[in-house]
Amino acid sequence: MAADAADQLAKLTVSDCPNLEKNLSVLSPHHVNLGKMLVDMGQSHLFAEWPEAGVDDDQKLAFFDQVARLDASYPGGLAQYIKNAKELLADSKAGKNPFDGFTPSVPTGENLTFADESFINFEEAGVKEAKNAAFVLVAGGLGERLGYNGIKVALPSETTTGTCFLQLYIEYILALQEASCRLAGGESPKEIPFAIMTSDDTHARTLALLESNGYFGMKPTQVTLLKQEKVACLADNDARLAVDPQNKYKIQTKPHGHGDVHSLLYSSGLLSKWHGAGVKWVLFFQDTNGLLFKAIPASLGVSAIKHYQVNSLAVPRKAKEAIGGIAKLTHADGRTMVINVEYNQLDPLLRATINPEGDVNCETGFSPFPGNINQLILELESYLEELKKTGGGIKEFVNPKYKDATKTSFKSSTRLECMMQDYPKTLPPTARVGFTVMDIWLAYAPVKNNPEDAAKVPKGNPYHSATSGEMAIYRAHSLILKKAGVQIADPITQVFNGQEVEVWPRIVWKPKWALTYSDVKRKIGGTCSVSQKSTLVVKGRNVYIDGLTLDGALIVDSIDEAEVKVEGSVKNSGWTLENVDYKNEAEPEEIRIRGFKINKVEQLEGNFVEPGKHCLKP
């Protein structure tokens, strides 16, 4: 092996990297090639403390195994990563503006109003089209930032039913699968593929969550887990790779960002497989937004009817709010692109170009630039063609923390990062890129802040905590029923974990009961009313509520072959909310981070396990 290695390393002299040359006898030809690449790319320092052959040989081989993984997982290999890093670090040190020469304007898109005729039509079109879709969940994170030690998708989306985020998403996909095929004429359900991007931190636990729960009703063959690899850290402006401070035979690594989902889908062959199976749309979403599927049917309908190749889901955005804005950027040379511009970049860009006041609200009370919520719908055919050119590589950025104004050294190592929503940056001006704006209450309630951070949020701004995320689900369901004609009592204000929130009736329904507003309207009749203290849970597919007066807790569950009519007056002590101290370690983490737990005092339950027609009337 040593002779072969010496031949392959002919250009590597002792003066280039003596410690590496001393270890040629240990290495395979592939390892030697990797070593030569590292030296050629200015990375000789990685071998500075290596002893001669015979000492720590297993650890040296482990080092090159890690280098091989880093090389294989990055489009263009590790040499391309280092080259990109040198360019981006040079731009960062020089203070180069990534939007220099670009002028922003508001792009073309759809602004939808919940429950109006246009919204209903788009919802119906989206449900019909769902059988031609595939879903991709970006779920590489743990819940530590939330004060939760599990994976984020295992966290309950709400505690009335305890349905975790991953179960909620799967139930929505299965409901879309069934409804889409039914609208297509009763053909047998076409399975909707579901891919989940995991990480070293979440992969095993995500798989265990699926397997221990029977994939929440989805066939295991529908689900694909794609594990994201980390990227090498950078020690300085010369893009020298950072050695792990705990192990001289290991390169320090960090996450590359959720933009890796594109290269993983491409390199795995999954996109080509989906394309061959007739999939037309790929829908991307993030891991802890319990409302997101409320917006998906209408948004998919917009993509289908408007023939968008890229459709970014968005919400109205207040000026200077900490959420990116979707903008059309036109360069002086004629280039254009429609992309997300981060909030801290949007204000200076506007000041430097079209508005000296920067990021301000227009006559609507919101910014004219829609707020990006990181949900994308891509047309698969054009997406696949684009990735054939790029290999799935996404425009990257670097954000080093410099020690001082000289920008000569870092406080700690940095790395290149990429974002899923930056995919349109590489598209030609002819690409049909648009957006769909939904009401915030319907579409956006992410869970990403722990209680202490959420409590520091200025009053009136969103908390984005487990507390606010759960309350947003109850509010959305209450407002949907209210729009459908149900008399819903006004919410009361309560404080949990230092966060002042509106508490609406605790209304939850399974996706198979109602996917769209039309479904809700079809299953509600008569004059119905729900008091503020009430809890209503509907789990059955064919449950019809007619003239119900609810002042307490009511849970209705039924098999798919049963049809249940619910009517009359239900009054009981119901389920109450009890405050929980965030620091009370006697309570489970998922309860503590909410600041409340549910005391199930009294309820009426209807469980229907026999086919046929039934009536639930107290």
PDB file of C-alpha atoms in Angstrom, residues 213-382:
ATOM      1  CA  ASN A 213     -46.381   4.331  17.128  1.00  0.00           C
ATOM      2  CA  GLY A 214     -46.929   2.251  13.987  1.00  0.00           C
ATOM      3  CA  TYR A 215     -45.956   5.261  11.873  1.00  0.00           C
ATOM      4  CA  PHE A 216     -49.148   6.916  13.165  1.00  0.00           C
ATOM      5  CA  GLY A 217     -51.204   5.027  10.589  1.00  0.00           C
ATOM      6  CA  MET A 218     -48.983   5.699   7.577  1.00  0.00           C
ATOM      7  CA  LYS A 219     -47.385   2.813   5.698  1.00  0.00           C
ATOM      8  CA  PRO A 220     -43.651   2.602   6.517  1.00  0.00           C
ATOM      9  CA  THR A 221     -42.957   2.381   2.780  1.00  0.00           C
ATOM     10  CA  GLN A 222     -44.357   5.902   2.365  1.00  0.00           C
ATOM     11  CA  VAL A 223     -41.788   7.400   4.725  1.00  0.00           C
ATOM     12  CA  THR A 224     -38.139   8.096   3.904  1.00  0.00           C
ATOM     13  CA  LEU A 225     -35.664   9.427   6.455  1.00  0.00           C
ATOM     14  CA  LEU A 226     -32.724  11.402   5.030  1.00  0.00           C
ATOM     15  CA  LYS A 227     -29.940  12.150   7.469  1.00  0.00           C
ATOM     16  CA  GLN A 228     -28.166  15.467   7.106  1.00  0.00           C
ATOM     17  CA  GLU A 229     -24.407  15.534   7.631  1.00  0.00           C
ATOM     18  CA  LYS A 230     -22.598  18.426   9.293  1.00  0.00           C
ATOM     19  CA  VAL A 231     -19.919  20.556   7.608  1.00  0.00           C
ATOM     20  CA  ALA A 232     -16.375  21.439   8.616  1.00  0.00           C
ATOM     21  CA  CYS A 233     -15.774  24.459  10.818  1.00  0.00           C
ATOM     22  CA  LEU A 234     -13.481  27.269   9.721  1.00  0.00           C
ATOM     23  CA  ALA A 235     -10.790  28.636  12.030  1.00  0.00           C
ATOM     24  CA  ASP A 236      -9.784  31.842  10.250  1.00  0.00           C
ATOM     25  CA  ASN A 237     -10.194  34.102   7.202  1.00  0.00           C
ATOM     26  CA  ASP A 238      -7.964  31.760   5.168  1.00  0.00           C
ATOM     27  CA  ALA A 239     -10.611  29.031   5.532  1.00  0.00           C
ATOM     28  CA  ARG A 240      -8.297  26.746   7.474  1.00  0.00           C
ATOM     29  CA  LEU A 241     -10.402  23.894   8.833  1.00  0.00           C
ATOM     30  CA  ALA A 242     -10.755  23.912  12.613  1.00  0.00           C
ATOM     31  CA  VAL A 243      -9.271  21.033  14.582  1.00  0.00           C
ATOM     32  CA  ASP A 244     -11.507  19.739  17.366  1.00  0.00           C
ATOM     33  CA  PRO A 245     -10.002  21.129  20.601  1.00  0.00           C
ATOM     34  CA  GLN A 246     -10.650  17.774  22.295  1.00  0.00           C
ATOM     35  CA  ASN A 247      -9.172  15.576  19.565  1.00  0.00           C
ATOM     36  CA  LYS A 248      -6.313  16.419  17.196  1.00  0.00           C
ATOM     37  CA  TYR A 249      -7.487  13.654  14.851  1.00  0.00           C
ATOM     38  CA  LYS A 250     -10.900  15.189  14.313  1.00  0.00           C
ATOM     39  CA  ILE A 251     -12.192  18.212  12.379  1.00  0.00           C
ATOM     40  CA  GLN A 252     -14.687  20.316  14.272  1.00  0.00           C
ATOM     41  CA  THR A 253     -18.130  20.306  12.614  1.00  0.00           C
ATOM     42  CA  LYS A 254     -21.426  22.177  12.888  1.00  0.00           C
ATOM     43  CA  PRO A 255     -24.819  22.029  11.119  1.00  0.00           C
ATOM     44  CA  HIS A 256     -24.895  23.450   7.605  1.00  0.00           C
ATOM     45  CA  GLY A 257     -28.522  24.603   7.725  1.00  0.00           C
ATOM     46  CA  HIS A 258     -31.833  23.321   6.387  1.00  0.00           C
ATOM     47  CA  GLY A 259     -30.833  24.210   2.823  1.00  0.00           C
ATOM     48  CA  ASP A 260     -29.158  20.783   2.723  1.00  0.00           C
ATOM     49  CA  VAL A 261     -32.574  19.267   2.153  1.00  0.00           C
ATOM     50  CA  HIS A 262     -32.278  20.025  -1.577  1.00  0.00           C
ATOM     51  CA  SER A 263     -28.971  18.215  -2.075  1.00  0.00           C
ATOM     52  CA  LEU A 264     -30.170  15.261   0.040  1.00  0.00           C
ATOM     53  CA  LEU A 265     -33.353  14.848  -1.988  1.00  0.00           C
ATOM     54  CA  TYR A 266     -31.341  14.999  -5.193  1.00  0.00           C
ATOM     55  CA  SER A 267     -28.368  12.807  -4.263  1.00  0.00           C
ATOM     56  CA  SER A 268     -30.612  10.146  -2.700  1.00  0.00           C
ATOM     57  CA  GLY A 269     -32.454   9.704  -5.995  1.00  0.00           C
ATOM     58  CA  LEU A 270     -35.756  10.339  -4.227  1.00  0.00           C
ATOM     59  CA  LEU A 271     -36.793  13.216  -6.498  1.00  0.00           C
ATOM     60  CA  SER A 272     -36.264  11.114  -9.620  1.00  0.00           C
ATOM     61  CA  LYS A 273     -38.230   8.263  -8.033  1.00  0.00           C
ATOM     62  CA  TRP A 274     -41.095  10.610  -7.186  1.00  0.00           C
ATOM     63  CA  HIS A 275     -41.042  12.104 -10.671  1.00  0.00           C
ATOM     64  CA  GLY A 276     -41.268   8.650 -12.189  1.00  0.00           C
ATOM     65  CA  ALA A 277     -44.264   7.884  -9.960  1.00  0.00           C
ATOM     66  CA  GLY A 278     -46.163  10.938 -11.215  1.00  0.00           C
ATOM     67  CA  VAL A 279     -45.512  13.378  -8.364  1.00  0.00           C
ATOM     68  CA  LYS A 280     -45.933  16.986  -9.530  1.00  0.00           C
ATOM     69  CA  TRP A 281     -45.398  19.009  -6.352  1.00  0.00           C
ATOM     70  CA  VAL A 282     -42.983  18.942  -3.426  1.00  0.00           C
ATOM     71  CA  LEU A 283     -44.139  20.710  -0.253  1.00  0.00           C
ATOM     72  CA  PHE A 284     -41.545  21.680   2.350  1.00  0.00           C
ATOM     73  CA  PHE A 285     -42.394  22.542   5.939  1.00  0.00           C
ATOM     74  CA  GLN A 286     -40.733  23.036   9.327  1.00  0.00           C
ATOM     75  CA  ASP A 287     -41.103  21.042  12.498  1.00  0.00           C
ATOM     76  CA  THR A 288     -43.197  22.916  15.093  1.00  0.00           C
ATOM     77  CA  ASN A 289     -45.996  24.932  13.490  1.00  0.00           C
ATOM     78  CA  GLY A 290     -49.299  23.376  14.516  1.00  0.00           C
ATOM     79  CA  LEU A 291     -51.300  25.517  12.071  1.00  0.00           C
ATOM     80  CA  LEU A 292     -49.353  25.009   8.863  1.00  0.00           C
ATOM     81  CA  PHE A 293     -51.661  22.426   7.298  1.00  0.00           C
ATOM     82  CA  LYS A 294     -54.579  24.842   7.608  1.00  0.00           C
ATOM     83  CA  ALA A 295     -52.852  26.847   4.878  1.00  0.00           C
ATOM     84  CA  ILE A 296     -51.636  24.024   2.646  1.00  0.00           C
ATOM     85  CA  PRO A 297     -54.804  23.103   0.664  1.00  0.00           C
ATOM     86  CA  ALA A 298     -55.439  26.651  -0.561  1.00  0.00           C
ATOM     87  CA  SER A 299     -51.733  27.302  -1.180  1.00  0.00           C
ATOM     88  CA  LEU A 300     -51.376  24.135  -3.240  1.00  0.00           C
ATOM     89  CA  GLY A 301     -54.456  25.220  -5.158  1.00  0.00           C
ATOM     90  CA  VAL A 302     -52.752  28.534  -5.930  1.00  0.00           C
ATOM     91  CA  SER A 303     -49.676  26.700  -7.229  1.00  0.00           C
ATOM     92  CA  ALA A 304     -51.793  24.469  -9.472  1.00  0.00           C
ATOM     93  CA  ILE A 305     -54.039  27.203 -10.867  1.00  0.00           C
ATOM     94  CA  LYS A 306     -51.338  29.873 -11.226  1.00  0.00           C
ATOM     95  CA  HIS A 307     -48.725  27.373 -12.470  1.00  0.00           C
ATOM     96  CA  TYR A 308     -46.151  28.584  -9.954  1.00  0.00           C
ATOM     97  CA  GLN A 309     -42.829  26.767 -10.067  1.00  0.00           C
ATOM     98  CA  VAL A 310     -42.040  28.194  -6.634  1.00  0.00           C
ATOM     99  CA  ASN A 311     -44.722  29.254  -4.160  1.00  0.00           C
ATOM    100  CA  SER A 312     -43.648  30.675  -0.793  1.00  0.00           C
ATOM    101  CA  LEU A 313     -46.283  30.589   1.915  1.00  0.00           C
ATOM    102  CA  ALA A 314     -46.429  33.893   3.726  1.00  0.00           C
ATOM    103  CA  VAL A 315     -48.329  35.958   6.288  1.00  0.00           C
ATOM    104  CA  PRO A 316     -48.867  39.707   6.669  1.00  0.00           C
ATOM    105  CA  ARG A 317     -45.730  41.208   8.178  1.00  0.00           C
ATOM    106  CA  LYS A 318     -45.318  44.245  10.385  1.00  0.00           C
ATOM    107  CA  ALA A 319     -42.442  46.554   9.393  1.00  0.00           C
ATOM    108  CA  LYS A 320     -39.192  45.672  11.190  1.00  0.00           C
ATOM    109  CA  GLU A 321     -40.753  42.476  12.562  1.00  0.00           C
ATOM    110  CA  ALA A 322     -38.123  39.745  13.042  1.00  0.00           C
ATOM    111  CA  ILE A 323     -39.320  37.722  10.058  1.00  0.00           C
ATOM    112  CA  GLY A 324     -37.941  37.819   6.532  1.00  0.00           C
ATOM    113  CA  GLY A 325     -39.775  39.598   3.728  1.00  0.00           C
ATOM    114  CA  ILE A 326     -40.385  38.151   0.256  1.00  0.00           C
ATOM    115  CA  ALA A 327     -39.154  40.603  -2.359  1.00  0.00           C
ATOM    116  CA  LYS A 328     -38.405  40.844  -6.048  1.00  0.00           C
ATOM    117  CA  LEU A 329     -34.838  42.039  -6.546  1.00  0.00           C
ATOM    118  CA  THR A 330     -33.834  43.614  -9.850  1.00  0.00           C
ATOM    119  CA  HIS A 331     -30.149  44.169 -10.575  1.00  0.00           C
ATOM    120  CA  ALA A 332     -28.766  47.082 -12.567  1.00  0.00           C
ATOM    121  CA  ASP A 333     -27.654  44.558 -15.187  1.00  0.00           C
ATOM    122  CA  GLY A 334     -31.231  43.295 -15.619  1.00  0.00           C
ATOM    123  CA  ARG A 335     -31.051  40.132 -13.481  1.00  0.00           C
ATOM    124  CA  THR A 336     -34.081  39.464 -11.280  1.00  0.00           C
ATOM    125  CA  MET A 337     -34.955  37.046  -8.508  1.00  0.00           C
ATOM    126  CA  VAL A 338     -37.819  36.623  -6.057  1.00  0.00           C
ATOM    127  CA  ILE A 339     -36.430  35.583  -2.679  1.00  0.00           C
ATOM    128  CA  ASN A 340     -36.677  35.932   1.065  1.00  0.00           C
ATOM    129  CA  VAL A 341     -34.681  38.900   2.401  1.00  0.00           C
ATOM    130  CA  GLU A 342     -33.909  38.616   6.111  1.00  0.00           C
ATOM    131  CA  TYR A 343     -35.440  41.387   8.222  1.00  0.00           C
ATOM    132  CA  ASN A 344     -32.061  42.788   9.286  1.00  0.00           C
ATOM    133  CA  GLN A 345     -31.086  43.125   5.596  1.00  0.00           C
ATOM    134  CA  LEU A 346     -34.410  44.422   4.286  1.00  0.00           C
ATOM    135  CA  ASP A 347     -34.423  47.747   6.135  1.00  0.00           C
ATOM    136  CA  PRO A 348     -30.933  48.906   5.002  1.00  0.00           C
ATOM    137  CA  LEU A 349     -31.658  47.666   1.459  1.00  0.00           C
ATOM    138  CA  LEU A 350     -34.844  49.748   1.279  1.00  0.00           C
ATOM    139  CA  ARG A 351     -33.085  52.812   2.737  1.00  0.00           C
ATOM    140  CA  ALA A 352     -30.323  52.530   0.166  1.00  0.00           C
ATOM    141  CA  THR A 353     -32.688  52.166  -2.796  1.00  0.00           C
ATOM    142  CA  ILE A 354     -36.379  53.085  -2.881  1.00  0.00           C
ATOM    143  CA  ASN A 355     -37.358  54.444   0.523  1.00  0.00           C
ATOM    144  CA  PRO A 356     -35.202  56.623   2.830  1.00  0.00           C
ATOM    145  CA  GLU A 357     -37.502  55.597   5.715  1.00  0.00           C
ATOM    146  CA  GLY A 358     -36.606  51.953   5.198  1.00  0.00           C
ATOM    147  CA  ASP A 359     -38.902  49.157   6.311  1.00  0.00           C
ATOM    148  CA  VAL A 360     -42.255  50.856   7.056  1.00  0.00           C
ATOM    149  CA  ASN A 361     -45.893  49.820   6.987  1.00  0.00           C
ATOM    150  CA  CYS A 362     -48.119  50.819   4.080  1.00  0.00           C
ATOM    151  CA  GLU A 363     -51.773  51.889   4.202  1.00  0.00           C
ATOM    152  CA  THR A 364     -52.847  48.352   5.199  1.00  0.00           C
ATOM    153  CA  GLY A 365     -50.945  48.638   8.488  1.00  0.00           C
ATOM    154  CA  PHE A 366     -48.487  45.998   7.334  1.00  0.00           C
ATOM    155  CA  SER A 367     -45.286  45.971   5.313  1.00  0.00           C
ATOM    156  CA  PRO A 368     -45.928  45.619   1.564  1.00  0.00           C
ATOM    157  CA  PHE A 369     -43.390  42.760   1.628  1.00  0.00           C
ATOM    158  CA  PRO A 370     -45.068  39.500   2.765  1.00  0.00           C
ATOM    159  CA  GLY A 371     -43.580  37.713   5.766  1.00  0.00           C
ATOM    160  CA  ASN A 372     -41.839  34.446   4.896  1.00  0.00           C
ATOM    161  CA  ILE A 373     -42.814  31.439   7.076  1.00  0.00           C
ATOM    162  CA  ASN A 374     -40.467  28.911   5.459  1.00  0.00           C
ATOM    163  CA  GLN A 375     -43.038  26.721   3.777  1.00  0.00           C
ATOM    164  CA  LEU A 376     -42.365  26.132   0.084  1.00  0.00           C
ATOM    165  CA  ILE A 377     -44.283  24.461  -2.715  1.00  0.00           C
ATOM    166  CA  LEU A 378     -42.089  23.544  -5.688  1.00  0.00           C
ATOM    167  CA  GLU A 379     -43.131  22.167  -9.050  1.00  0.00           C
ATOM    168  CA  LEU A 380     -41.158  18.922  -9.214  1.00  0.00           C
ATOM    169  CA  GLU A 381     -40.235  18.825 -12.903  1.00  0.00           C
ATOM    170  CA  SER A 382     -38.587  22.266 -13.020  1.00  0.00           C
TER     171      SER A 382
END
